[in-house]
GROMACS .gro file of C-alpha atoms in nm:
model
  237
    1MET     CA    1   0.763   0.297   1.189
    2GLY     CA    2   1.056   0.564   1.120
    3LEU     CA    3   1.097   0.950   1.176
    4VAL     CA    4   0.826   1.141   1.094
    5SER     CA    5   0.874   1.534   1.003
    6VAL     CA    6   0.594   1.715   0.943
    7LEU     CA    7   0.626   2.109   0.891
    8LEU     CA    8   0.339   2.411   0.879
    9ILE     CA    9   0.410   2.613   0.598
   10GLY     CA   10   0.219   2.880   0.570
   11GLY     CA   11  -0.091   2.753   0.620
   12GLY     CA   12  -0.027   2.391   0.391
   13VAL     CA   13   0.104   2.048   0.531
   14VAL     CA   14   0.461   1.947   0.412
   15ALA     CA   15   0.486   1.567   0.573
   16PHE     CA   16   0.846   1.378   0.529
   17LEU     CA   17   0.820   1.005   0.593
   18TYR     CA   18   1.140   0.800   0.637
   19MET     CA   19   1.010   0.468   0.608
   20ARG     CA   20   1.160   0.168   0.696
   21ASP     CA   21   0.927  -0.152   0.535
   22SER     CA   22   0.788  -0.436   0.707
   23GLY     CA   23   0.767  -0.351   1.021
   24GLN     CA   24   1.207  -0.355   1.025
   25ARG     CA   25   1.242  -0.634   0.869
   26SER     CA   26   1.317  -0.812   0.487
   27PRO     CA   27   0.975  -0.848   0.251
   28VAL     CA   28   0.791  -1.194   0.288
   29ALA     CA   29   0.846  -1.419   0.006
   30LEU     CA   30   0.448  -1.526  -0.149
   31PRO     CA   31   0.363  -1.881  -0.131
   32THR     CA   32   0.320  -2.077  -0.411
   33ALA     CA   33  -0.085  -2.032  -0.358
   34ASP     CA   34  -0.300  -1.809  -0.160
   35PRO     CA   35  -0.712  -1.807   0.021
   36VAL     CA   36  -0.911  -1.561  -0.179
   37PRO     CA   37  -1.088  -1.377   0.012
   38THR     CA   38  -1.460  -1.279  -0.003
   39THR     CA   39  -1.577  -0.997  -0.169
   40THR     CA   40  -1.843  -0.715  -0.137
   41THR     CA   41  -1.813  -0.553  -0.515
   42ALA     CA   42  -1.785  -0.762  -0.810
   43PRO     CA   43  -1.371  -0.650  -0.952
   44GLN     CA   44  -1.375  -0.459  -1.275
   45SER     CA   45  -1.106  -0.522  -1.586
   46ASP     CA   46  -0.777  -0.480  -1.626
   47PRO     CA   47  -0.708  -0.235  -1.871
   48PRO     CA   48  -0.253  -0.283  -1.850
   49SER     CA   49  -0.130   0.068  -1.821
   50ALA     CA   50   0.214   0.280  -1.979
   51ALA     CA   51   0.479   0.084  -1.903
   52PRO     CA   52   0.738   0.299  -1.688
   53SER     CA   53   1.083   0.383  -1.762
   54ASP     CA   54   1.414   0.243  -1.781
   55PRO     CA   55   1.453   0.031  -1.456
   56PRO     CA   56   1.771   0.180  -1.221
   57THR     CA   57   2.066   0.029  -1.292
   58SER     CA   58   2.006  -0.051  -0.856
   59GLU     CA   59   1.864  -0.076  -0.596
   60PRO     CA   60   1.682   0.210  -0.495
   61ALA     CA   61   1.712   0.357  -0.135
   62GLU     CA   62   1.402   0.346   0.102
   63PRO     CA   63   1.192   0.677  -0.052
   64THR     CA   64   1.221   1.005   0.180
   65PRO     CA   65   0.889   1.127  -0.072
   66ALA     CA   66   0.712   1.394   0.077
   67PRO     CA   67   0.347   1.385  -0.009
   68SER     CA   68   0.250   1.779  -0.112
   69ASP     CA   69   0.509   1.711  -0.355
   70THR     CA   70   0.417   1.408  -0.512
   71ARG     CA   71   0.058   1.240  -0.509
   72SER     CA   72  -0.121   1.371  -0.778
   73SER     CA   73  -0.453   1.200  -0.881
   74THR     CA   74  -0.342   0.861  -0.623
   75SER     CA   75  -0.599   1.019  -0.358
   76LYS     CA   76  -0.870   1.210  -0.341
   77ARG     CA   77  -0.912   1.461  -0.024
   78VAL     CA   78  -1.151   1.357   0.300
   79ASP     CA   79  -1.282   1.444   0.550
   80PRO     CA   80  -1.073   1.386   0.888
   81GLY     CA   81  -1.202   1.087   1.099
   82SER     CA   82  -1.411   0.943   0.820
   83PRO     CA   83  -1.419   0.568   0.752
   84LEU     CA   84  -1.168   0.437   0.535
   85THR     CA   85  -1.266   0.370   0.155
   86ASP     CA   86  -1.112   0.242  -0.166
   87ASP     CA   87  -1.282   0.529  -0.354
   88GLU     CA   88  -1.048   0.713  -0.201
   89PHE     CA   89  -0.771   0.610  -0.378
   90GLU     CA   90  -0.713   0.663  -0.774
   91ASP     CA   91  -0.413   0.559  -0.995
   92TRP     CA   92  -0.187   0.617  -0.839
   93ASP     CA   93   0.128   0.831  -0.997
   94PHE     CA   94   0.457   0.958  -0.808
   95LYS     CA   95   0.704   1.190  -0.948
   96LEU     CA   96   1.011   1.265  -0.713
   97GLY     CA   97   1.240   1.444  -0.830
   98ASP     CA   98   1.370   1.213  -1.158
   99VAL     CA   99   1.143   0.941  -1.073
  100LYS     CA  100   0.824   0.838  -1.193
  101LEU     CA  101   0.611   0.507  -1.135
  102GLN     CA  102   0.286   0.493  -1.257
  103ALA     CA  103  -0.014   0.180  -1.172
  104LYS     CA  104  -0.333   0.188  -1.283
  105LYS     CA  105  -0.607   0.101  -1.032
  106VAL     CA  106  -0.792  -0.176  -1.134
  107ALA     CA  107  -1.048  -0.271  -0.848
  108GLY     CA  108  -1.093  -0.158  -0.486
  109TRP     CA  109  -1.331  -0.288  -0.220
  110THR     CA  110  -1.409  -0.152   0.136
  111TYR     CA  111  -1.521  -0.385   0.362
  112ASP     CA  112  -1.726  -0.299   0.675
  113SER     CA  113  -1.457  -0.521   0.892
  114CYS     CA  114  -1.166  -0.664   0.884
  115ASP     CA  115  -1.303  -1.006   0.910
  116PRO     CA  116  -1.260  -1.104   0.454
  117VAL     CA  117  -0.880  -1.018   0.463
  118ASP     CA  118  -0.831  -1.207   0.812
  119GLY     CA  119  -0.646  -1.525   0.731
  120GLN     CA  120  -0.544  -1.687   1.093
  121GLY     CA  121  -0.786  -1.479   1.284
  122VAL     CA  122  -0.511  -1.194   1.454
  123LEU     CA  123  -0.639  -0.889   1.225
  124ALA     CA  124  -0.987  -0.963   1.474
  125LYS     CA  125  -0.730  -1.006   1.743
  126ASN     CA  126  -0.532  -0.703   1.707
  127ASP     CA  127  -0.881  -0.505   1.717
  128CYS     CA  128  -0.884  -0.380   1.326
  129GLN     CA  129  -1.186  -0.203   1.261
  130ARG     CA  130  -1.202  -0.209   0.868
  131ALA     CA  131  -0.994  -0.295   0.538
  132VAL     CA  132  -1.016  -0.142   0.219
  133GLN     CA  133  -0.860  -0.381  -0.069
  134LEU     CA  134  -0.698  -0.254  -0.387
  135ALA     CA  135  -0.536  -0.341  -0.685
  136TYR     CA  136  -0.350  -0.172  -0.895
  137SER     CA  137  -0.126  -0.293  -1.320
  138ALA     CA  138   0.190  -0.140  -1.388
  139SER     CA  139   0.450  -0.150  -1.682
  140GLY     CA  140   0.186  -0.284  -1.963
  141GLY     CA  141   0.059  -0.601  -1.753
  142HIS     CA  142   0.408  -0.777  -1.629
  143ILE     CA  143   0.389  -0.629  -1.247
  144LYS     CA  144   0.029  -0.661  -1.038
  145ALA     CA  145  -0.036  -0.530  -0.729
  146VAL     CA  146  -0.300  -0.575  -0.475
  147GLN     CA  147  -0.280  -0.346  -0.131
  148LEU     CA  148  -0.404  -0.432   0.200
  149LEU     CA  149  -0.499  -0.071   0.395
  150LEU     CA  150  -0.658  -0.134   0.772
  151SER     CA  151  -0.788   0.093   1.016
  152PHE     CA  152  -0.781   0.027   1.392
  153PRO     CA  153  -0.916   0.210   1.667
  154SER     CA  154  -0.558   0.421   1.751
  155GLU     CA  155  -0.206   0.442   1.688
  156GLY     CA  156  -0.080   0.150   1.925
  157ALA     CA  157  -0.308  -0.070   1.760
  158ALA     CA  158  -0.185  -0.038   1.401
  159LYS     CA  159   0.179  -0.016   1.553
  160THR     CA  160   0.103  -0.390   1.700
  161MET     CA  161  -0.029  -0.502   1.476
  162ALA     CA  162   0.250  -0.396   1.247
  163THR     CA  163   0.508  -0.542   1.491
  164ARG     CA  164   0.258  -0.875   1.547
  165LEU     CA  165   0.246  -0.926   1.127
  166ALA     CA  166   0.651  -0.922   1.165
  167SER     CA  167   0.636  -1.213   1.244
  168LEU     CA  168   0.427  -1.417   1.100
  169THR     CA  169   0.368  -1.611   0.738
  170SER     CA  170   0.223  -1.442   0.446
  171ASP     CA  171  -0.099  -1.659   0.526
  172ALA     CA  172  -0.217  -1.353   0.798
  173VAL     CA  173  -0.414  -1.154   0.568
  174LYS     CA  174  -0.602  -1.300   0.212
  175TRP     CA  175  -0.568  -1.119  -0.062
  176ARG     CA  176  -0.732  -1.136  -0.441
  177THR     CA  177  -0.490  -1.373  -0.612
  178ASP     CA  178  -0.684  -1.304  -0.909
  179LYS     CA  179  -0.517  -0.919  -0.908
  180THR     CA  180  -0.195  -1.096  -0.908
  181LEU     CA  181   0.078  -1.272  -1.173
  182LYS     CA  182  -0.043  -1.671  -1.108
  183SER     CA  183   0.305  -1.666  -1.230
  184TYR     CA  184   0.565  -1.483  -1.085
  185ALA     CA  185   0.995  -1.433  -1.148
  186TYR     CA  186   0.890  -1.187  -0.830
  187GLY     CA  187   0.674  -1.183  -0.505
  188LYS     CA  188   0.670  -0.967  -0.185
  189MET     CA  189   0.472  -0.858   0.050
  190ARG     CA  190   0.577  -0.502   0.238
  191SER     CA  191   0.364  -0.435   0.599
  192GLY     CA  192   0.420  -0.087   0.813
  193ALA     CA  193   0.195   0.145   0.987
  194SER     CA  194   0.141   0.459   0.984
  195LYS     CA  195  -0.097   0.683   1.231
  196LYS     CA  196  -0.371   0.462   1.322
  197TYR     CA  197  -0.305   0.178   1.019
  198VAL     CA  198  -0.159  -0.059   0.853
  199VAL     CA  199  -0.009  -0.066   0.468
  200ILE     CA  200  -0.019  -0.393   0.326
  201THR     CA  201   0.147  -0.418  -0.062
  202VAL     CA  202   0.159  -0.758  -0.239
  203LEU     CA  203   0.363  -0.716  -0.500
  204THR     CA  204   0.410  -0.971  -0.837
  205ALA     CA  205   0.651  -0.923  -1.154
  206ASP     CA  206   0.688  -1.152  -1.424
  207ARG     CA  207   1.063  -1.158  -1.565
  208ALA     CA  208   0.998  -0.918  -1.786
  209ALA     CA  209   0.966  -0.683  -1.500
  210LYS     CA  210   1.155  -0.801  -1.262
  211PRO     CA  211   1.482  -0.530  -1.273
  212MET     CA  212   1.170  -0.292  -1.169
  213ALA     CA  213   0.968  -0.515  -0.997
  214THR     CA  214   1.158  -0.339  -0.623
  215TYR     CA  215   1.142  -0.004  -0.720
  216TYR     CA  216   0.786   0.008  -0.776
  217HIS     CA  217   0.737  -0.197  -0.460
  218GLN     CA  218   0.917  -0.002  -0.189
  219TYR     CA  219   0.830   0.348  -0.373
  220LEU     CA  220   0.387   0.192  -0.366
  221GLN     CA  221   0.416   0.090   0.016
  222SER     CA  222   0.592   0.402   0.149
  223ASP     CA  223   0.418   0.609  -0.086
  224ILE     CA  224   0.066   0.507   0.034
  225ALA     CA  225   0.150   0.496   0.322
  226SER     CA  226   0.225   0.837   0.377
  227TYR     CA  227  -0.095   1.001   0.287
  228PHE     CA  228  -0.234   0.833   0.636
  229LEU     CA  229   0.040   1.054   0.770
  230LEU     CA  230  -0.210   1.346   0.628
  231ARG     CA  231  -0.535   1.212   0.601
  232ASP     CA  232  -0.720   1.279   0.944
  233LEU     CA  233  -0.497   1.575   1.061
  234THR     CA  234  -0.749   1.853   1.120
  235ILE     CA  235  -0.596   2.227   1.017
  236THR     CA  236  -0.634   2.552   1.223
  237SER     CA  237  -0.547   2.890   1.101
   0.00000   0.00000   0.00000
């Protein structure tokens, strides 16, 4: 998971996440064909988002965002310990120094179990309790991403699952392939544990957006993972 530092300042909380993606491994390249899970709600339309700023001249370092400073409209505040739902997450609007990235949330699905996204039965074997799936579009539709957010009964169970995923192929989980690009120049998966949750980000980009793909992928994975550092935290005066 990496190093987490939580500071209490004037009754508020600032958390700094130092995350290594995919359980300390390189992202997994996507296969040429992927299974599509059964969905609980109909998908929404898929409007493109505004194009991002110019790509960086070199590959970015691993991001270290502070959620209280960087998050604007990505998520809604929920009661600590409440069931995970896709309604918690809105358009992704990330700002950190000179970095500004946006992605439109085009669809979301909430599952009462992890069965619809369990590709090999490994999620059930590791006590996965509940799943959410999110679809994003960015860079005028040249980048499309799907995230799987999985909840577990404990931090240990989530960490064990993330470690297990690191040794499996990408078909261990199922996602909405109709919300990723059919033909892509960049197609990879990142995963990691954050508290009692596992975050999996599948991102595809065409040739025009390939220079931005790693940039988007790292920050989207890390920022959503950082959200779970504070989600179930109860602060008392």
